[in-house]
Amino acid sequence: MRIDILTLFPEMCEAFLSESIIGRARANGLVDIRCTNIRDFAGNKHNRVDDYPYGGGTGMVMQPGPIYDCYDAVTEHGARDCHLIYLTPQGMPLTQQRVRELAEMDDLVLLCGHYEGVDERVIEEIVDEQISIGDYVLTGGELPALVLADSISRMLPGVLANEEAYTEESLYGHLLEYPQYTRPPEWKGREVPEVLLSGDHGKVDRWRLEQSVARTLEQRPDLLEAAEASGELTKEEADILQALRSGEAHI
Ligand code: SAM
C-alpha cells in the first residue's frame, strides 16, 4: 500500500514514521509512506501558502493553489487512482471499522490542514472523504494523519508479528481487550491473576472473555448495546453479559 501525506511539516511526520513498528515496516517495503511539503508548490518568492480569510475573522487560511499543485504532482497528474482524505475536526469520527476498510485500499493521500483550515474550493475539487480523530481541535492535521497512517499500516500483512495481535484487540470486534500482565508476578503487593499462571488455556480464554465483557460493560456500554442490537454477540458473550447484569457474576 502507498500512503502520501501532504503537509507543511514533513519533518514532523518523518520523525514519527521512521521509528518503531512503522519505521521497520517502511524499511522492509511493507508500506510505502511518503511526505510531501505543500510549501514546495507555493509558486511565489516568499513561499507563502496562506492568506487572510475573505469576509474577515481571525487566523489564516491555506490557499487552494499550492494544495492542488502538490496533489497533482503526487498523483502524477491523475495517473494514480487515489482516495484523498482531508483530516479535519468536521469529518466523520475515525473508527476501527473504517481503518479496516481503508487498509483494503491500495493508494491513499492524506491532506493536513493548518491555521484556520483550507480554502473550501480545494476540498470540493479533490477531497473524497473527511475524517476527524475526535471531537477536539488540534493546531494541524499532522497528528491526525499520523494516527490514520499508523492505524492502517499495522493492519497490513506482515507489519505485526501475527494477525491475532490486532484481531484480538480492543475495538476490532465489539469488545475491549482483557487486562494484560507481564513479569514480575507480584508488584507493589498486586498479584497477577492466578488463572494466567495456571497453564490451562481453556480457563485462560474463558477468563479473558469474561474480563473483556465486564470491562466493555463498565467502560463502553455503548459498544455492547450496538452489538446486541445488530445480533453480533456470541451466545457465550450474551450469557456472560446477562450474568453480569443480573448480578449473578462479579468479575
Ligand atoms: N477552523 C477549523 C474548524 O473550525 O473546523 C479548524 C482548523 S484546525 C485549527 C487546523 C487543522 O488541524 C485542520 O485543518 C485539520 O487539518 C487539523 N485538525 C484539527 N483538529 C482535528 C481533528 N480533531 N481531526 C482531524 N484533523 C484535525
PDB file of N, CA, C and O and ligand atoms in Angstrom, residues 62 86-91 111-118 131-145, ligand 1:
ATOM      1  N   MET A  62      -5.304  28.250   4.377  1.00  0.00           N
ATOM      2  CA  MET A  62      -4.392  27.708   3.355  1.00  0.00           C
ATOM      3  C   MET A  62      -5.020  27.888   1.976  1.00  0.00           C
ATOM      4  O   MET A  62      -6.189  27.550   1.758  1.00  0.00           O
ATOM      5  N   TYR A  86      -9.130  14.284   3.705  1.00  0.00           N
ATOM      6  CA  TYR A  86      -8.754  15.514   4.406  1.00  0.00           C
ATOM      7  C   TYR A  86      -9.020  15.297   5.889  1.00  0.00           C
ATOM      8  O   TYR A  86     -10.140  14.942   6.278  1.00  0.00           O
ATOM      9  N   LEU A  87      -7.981  15.474   6.703  1.00  0.00           N
ATOM     10  CA  LEU A  87      -8.130  15.342   8.147  1.00  0.00           C
ATOM     11  C   LEU A  87      -8.678  16.656   8.681  1.00  0.00           C
ATOM     12  O   LEU A  87      -8.068  17.712   8.490  1.00  0.00           O
ATOM     13  N   THR A  88      -9.830  16.600   9.315  1.00  0.00           N
ATOM     14  CA  THR A  88     -10.492  17.814   9.797  1.00  0.00           C
ATOM     15  C   THR A  88     -11.424  17.468  10.951  1.00  0.00           C
ATOM     16  O   THR A  88     -12.055  16.401  10.949  1.00  0.00           O
ATOM     17  N   PRO A  89     -11.541  18.388  11.946  1.00  0.00           N
ATOM     18  CA  PRO A  89     -12.490  18.113  13.030  1.00  0.00           C
ATOM     19  C   PRO A  89     -13.938  18.056  12.546  1.00  0.00           C
ATOM     20  O   PRO A  89     -14.823  17.622  13.277  1.00  0.00           O
ATOM     21  N   GLN A  90     -14.170  18.482  11.287  1.00  0.00           N
ATOM     22  CA  GLN A  90     -15.531  18.446  10.734  1.00  0.00           C
ATOM     23  C   GLN A  90     -15.854  17.105  10.083  1.00  0.00           C
ATOM     24  O   GLN A  90     -16.967  16.893   9.598  1.00  0.00           O
ATOM     25  N   GLY A  91     -14.859  16.206  10.025  1.00  0.00           N
ATOM     26  CA  GLY A  91     -15.066  14.924   9.341  1.00  0.00           C
ATOM     27  C   GLY A  91     -15.790  13.903  10.188  1.00  0.00           C
ATOM     28  O   GLY A  91     -16.138  14.150  11.348  1.00  0.00           O
ATOM     29  N   LEU A 111      -4.433  14.692   3.436  1.00  0.00           N
ATOM     30  CA  LEU A 111      -4.190  16.133   3.388  1.00  0.00           C
ATOM     31  C   LEU A 111      -4.284  16.722   4.803  1.00  0.00           C
ATOM     32  O   LEU A 111      -5.304  16.565   5.471  1.00  0.00           O
ATOM     33  N   CYS A 112      -3.183  17.376   5.224  1.00  0.00           N
ATOM     34  CA  CYS A 112      -3.146  18.005   6.546  1.00  0.00           C
ATOM     35  C   CYS A 112      -3.418  19.490   6.405  1.00  0.00           C
ATOM     36  O   CYS A 112      -2.685  20.188   5.690  1.00  0.00           O
ATOM     37  N   GLY A 113      -4.407  19.990   7.116  1.00  0.00           N
ATOM     38  CA  GLY A 113      -4.641  21.428   7.142  1.00  0.00           C
ATOM     39  C   GLY A 113      -3.805  22.066   8.240  1.00  0.00           C
ATOM     40  O   GLY A 113      -3.158  21.375   9.044  1.00  0.00           O
ATOM     41  N   HIS A 114      -3.806  23.386   8.272  1.00  0.00           N
ATOM     42  CA  HIS A 114      -3.132  24.123   9.339  1.00  0.00           C
ATOM     43  C   HIS A 114      -3.838  25.458   9.482  1.00  0.00           C
ATOM     44  O   HIS A 114      -4.724  25.778   8.694  1.00  0.00           O
ATOM     45  N   TYR A 115      -3.448  26.244  10.458  1.00  0.00           N
ATOM     46  CA  TYR A 115      -4.069  27.551  10.699  1.00  0.00           C
ATOM     47  C   TYR A 115      -5.586  27.375  10.863  1.00  0.00           C
ATOM     48  O   TYR A 115      -6.016  26.483  11.580  1.00  0.00           O
ATOM     49  N   GLU A 116      -6.388  28.153  10.129  1.00  0.00           N
ATOM     50  CA  GLU A 116      -7.847  28.020  10.259  1.00  0.00           C
ATOM     51  C   GLU A 116      -8.409  26.936   9.343  1.00  0.00           C
ATOM     52  O   GLU A 116      -9.627  26.744   9.266  1.00  0.00           O
ATOM     53  N   GLY A 117      -7.537  26.264   8.621  1.00  0.00           N
ATOM     54  CA  GLY A 117      -8.006  25.215   7.719  1.00  0.00           C
ATOM     55  C   GLY A 117      -7.664  25.546   6.274  1.00  0.00           C
ATOM     56  O   GLY A 117      -6.771  26.357   6.012  1.00  0.00           O
ATOM     57  N   VAL A 118      -8.373  24.921   5.329  1.00  0.00           N
ATOM     58  CA  VAL A 118      -8.045  25.101   3.913  1.00  0.00           C
ATOM     59  C   VAL A 118      -9.232  25.718   3.176  1.00  0.00           C
ATOM     60  O   VAL A 118     -10.381  25.579   3.590  1.00  0.00           O
ATOM     61  N   ILE A 131     -12.122  13.011   7.535  1.00  0.00           N
ATOM     62  CA  ILE A 131     -12.059  12.212   8.759  1.00  0.00           C
ATOM     63  C   ILE A 131     -11.568  13.077   9.913  1.00  0.00           C
ATOM     64  O   ILE A 131     -10.625  13.847   9.779  1.00  0.00           O
ATOM     65  N   SER A 132     -12.224  12.893  11.067  1.00  0.00           N
ATOM     66  CA  SER A 132     -11.810  13.538  12.317  1.00  0.00           C
ATOM     67  C   SER A 132     -11.250  12.459  13.232  1.00  0.00           C
ATOM     68  O   SER A 132     -11.724  11.323  13.221  1.00  0.00           O
ATOM     69  N   ILE A 133     -10.260  12.830  14.053  1.00  0.00           N
ATOM     70  CA  ILE A 133      -9.798  11.825  15.030  1.00  0.00           C
ATOM     71  C   ILE A 133     -10.422  12.071  16.404  1.00  0.00           C
ATOM     72  O   ILE A 133     -10.050  11.430  17.382  1.00  0.00           O
ATOM     73  N   GLY A 134     -11.401  12.952  16.481  1.00  0.00           N
ATOM     74  CA  GLY A 134     -12.087  13.132  17.752  1.00  0.00           C
ATOM     75  C   GLY A 134     -12.651  14.529  17.866  1.00  0.00           C
ATOM     76  O   GLY A 134     -12.268  15.435  17.120  1.00  0.00           O
ATOM     77  N   ASP A 135     -13.548  14.714  18.815  1.00  0.00           N
ATOM     78  CA  ASP A 135     -14.237  15.993  18.976  1.00  0.00           C
ATOM     79  C   ASP A 135     -13.421  16.968  19.809  1.00  0.00           C
ATOM     80  O   ASP A 135     -13.790  17.312  20.945  1.00  0.00           O
ATOM     81  N   TYR A 136     -12.306  17.373  19.259  1.00  0.00           N
ATOM     82  CA  TYR A 136     -11.449  18.395  19.833  1.00  0.00           C
ATOM     83  C   TYR A 136     -10.650  18.956  18.668  1.00  0.00           C
ATOM     84  O   TYR A 136     -10.595  18.350  17.610  1.00  0.00           O
ATOM     85  N   VAL A 137     -10.045  20.123  18.873  1.00  0.00           N
ATOM     86  CA  VAL A 137      -9.361  20.774  17.745  1.00  0.00           C
ATOM     87  C   VAL A 137      -7.866  20.874  18.011  1.00  0.00           C
ATOM     88  O   VAL A 137      -7.437  21.333  19.068  1.00  0.00           O
ATOM     89  N   LEU A 138      -7.083  20.419  17.039  1.00  0.00           N
ATOM     90  CA  LEU A 138      -5.622  20.482  17.107  1.00  0.00           C
ATOM     91  C   LEU A 138      -5.137  21.639  16.238  1.00  0.00           C
ATOM     92  O   LEU A 138      -5.900  22.205  15.457  1.00  0.00           O
ATOM     93  N   THR A 139      -3.840  21.947  16.340  1.00  0.00           N
ATOM     94  CA  THR A 139      -3.311  23.066  15.543  1.00  0.00           C
ATOM     95  C   THR A 139      -3.118  22.682  14.079  1.00  0.00           C
ATOM     96  O   THR A 139      -3.059  23.544  13.212  1.00  0.00           O
ATOM     97  N   GLY A 140      -2.969  21.378  13.805  1.00  0.00           N
ATOM     98  CA  GLY A 140      -2.727  20.972  12.419  1.00  0.00           C
ATOM     99  C   GLY A 140      -3.143  19.539  12.171  1.00  0.00           C
ATOM    100  O   GLY A 140      -3.425  18.779  13.116  1.00  0.00           O
ATOM    101  N   GLY A 141      -3.168  19.144  10.917  1.00  0.00           N
ATOM    102  CA  GLY A 141      -3.614  17.798  10.542  1.00  0.00           C
ATOM    103  C   GLY A 141      -2.519  16.738  10.600  1.00  0.00           C
ATOM    104  O   GLY A 141      -2.772  15.583  10.259  1.00  0.00           O
ATOM    105  N   GLU A 142      -1.309  17.126  11.035  1.00  0.00           N
ATOM    106  CA  GLU A 142      -0.208  16.154  11.012  1.00  0.00           C
ATOM    107  C   GLU A 142      -0.443  14.995  11.980  1.00  0.00           C
ATOM    108  O   GLU A 142      -0.304  13.830  11.606  1.00  0.00           O
ATOM    109  N   LEU A 143      -0.781  15.333  13.232  1.00  0.00           N
ATOM    110  CA  LEU A 143      -1.030  14.241  14.193  1.00  0.00           C
ATOM    111  C   LEU A 143      -2.187  13.363  13.722  1.00  0.00           C
ATOM    112  O   LEU A 143      -2.066  12.129  13.721  1.00  0.00           O
ATOM    113  N   PRO A 144      -3.316  13.940  13.288  1.00  0.00           N
ATOM    114  CA  PRO A 144      -4.386  13.073  12.763  1.00  0.00           C
ATOM    115  C   PRO A 144      -3.939  12.213  11.581  1.00  0.00           C
ATOM    116  O   PRO A 144      -4.286  11.034  11.500  1.00  0.00           O
ATOM    117  N   ALA A 145      -3.133  12.760  10.669  1.00  0.00           N
ATOM    118  CA  ALA A 145      -2.674  11.960   9.523  1.00  0.00           C
ATOM    119  C   ALA A 145      -1.781  10.815  10.002  1.00  0.00           C
ATOM    120  O   ALA A 145      -1.847   9.697   9.481  1.00  0.00           O
TER     121      ALA A 145
HETATM  122  N1  SAM B   1     -11.153  26.214  11.698  1.00  0.00           N
HETATM  123  C1  SAM B   1     -11.286  24.792  11.607  1.00  0.00           C
HETATM  124  C2  SAM B   1     -12.682  24.388  12.083  1.00  0.00           C
HETATM  125  O1  SAM B   1     -13.243  25.065  12.934  1.00  0.00           O
HETATM  126  O2  SAM B   1     -13.183  23.346  11.608  1.00  0.00           O
HETATM  127  C3  SAM B   1     -10.241  24.092  12.461  1.00  0.00           C
HETATM  128  C4  SAM B   1      -8.865  24.224  11.896  1.00  0.00           C
HETATM  129  S1  SAM B   1      -7.636  23.411  12.869  1.00  0.00           S
HETATM  130  C5  SAM B   1      -7.140  24.671  13.946  1.00  0.00           C
HETATM  131  C6  SAM B   1      -6.311  23.260  11.743  1.00  0.00           C
HETATM  132  C7  SAM B   1      -6.179  21.921  11.071  1.00  0.00           C
HETATM  133  O3  SAM B   1      -5.930  20.923  12.026  1.00  0.00           O
HETATM  134  C8  SAM B   1      -7.394  21.449  10.301  1.00  0.00           C
HETATM  135  O4  SAM B   1      -7.430  21.976   9.014  1.00  0.00           O
HETATM  136  C9  SAM B   1      -7.212  19.943  10.303  1.00  0.00           C
HETATM  137  O5  SAM B   1      -6.404  19.505   9.228  1.00  0.00           O
HETATM  138  C10 SAM B   1      -6.470  19.686  11.609  1.00  0.00           C
HETATM  139  N2  SAM B   1      -7.303  19.166  12.709  1.00  0.00           N
HETATM  140  C11 SAM B   1      -7.558  19.799  13.888  1.00  0.00           C
HETATM  141  N3  SAM B   1      -8.306  19.041  14.689  1.00  0.00           N
HETATM  142  C12 SAM B   1      -8.544  17.887  14.048  1.00  0.00           C
HETATM  143  C13 SAM B   1      -9.261  16.703  14.373  1.00  0.00           C
HETATM  144  N4  SAM B   1      -9.923  16.560  15.518  1.00  0.00           N
HETATM  145  N5  SAM B   1      -9.280  15.693  13.460  1.00  0.00           N
HETATM  146  C14 SAM B   1      -8.644  15.817  12.283  1.00  0.00           C
HETATM  147  N6  SAM B   1      -7.949  16.924  11.911  1.00  0.00           N
HETATM  148  C15 SAM B   1      -7.895  17.951  12.769  1.00  0.00           C
END
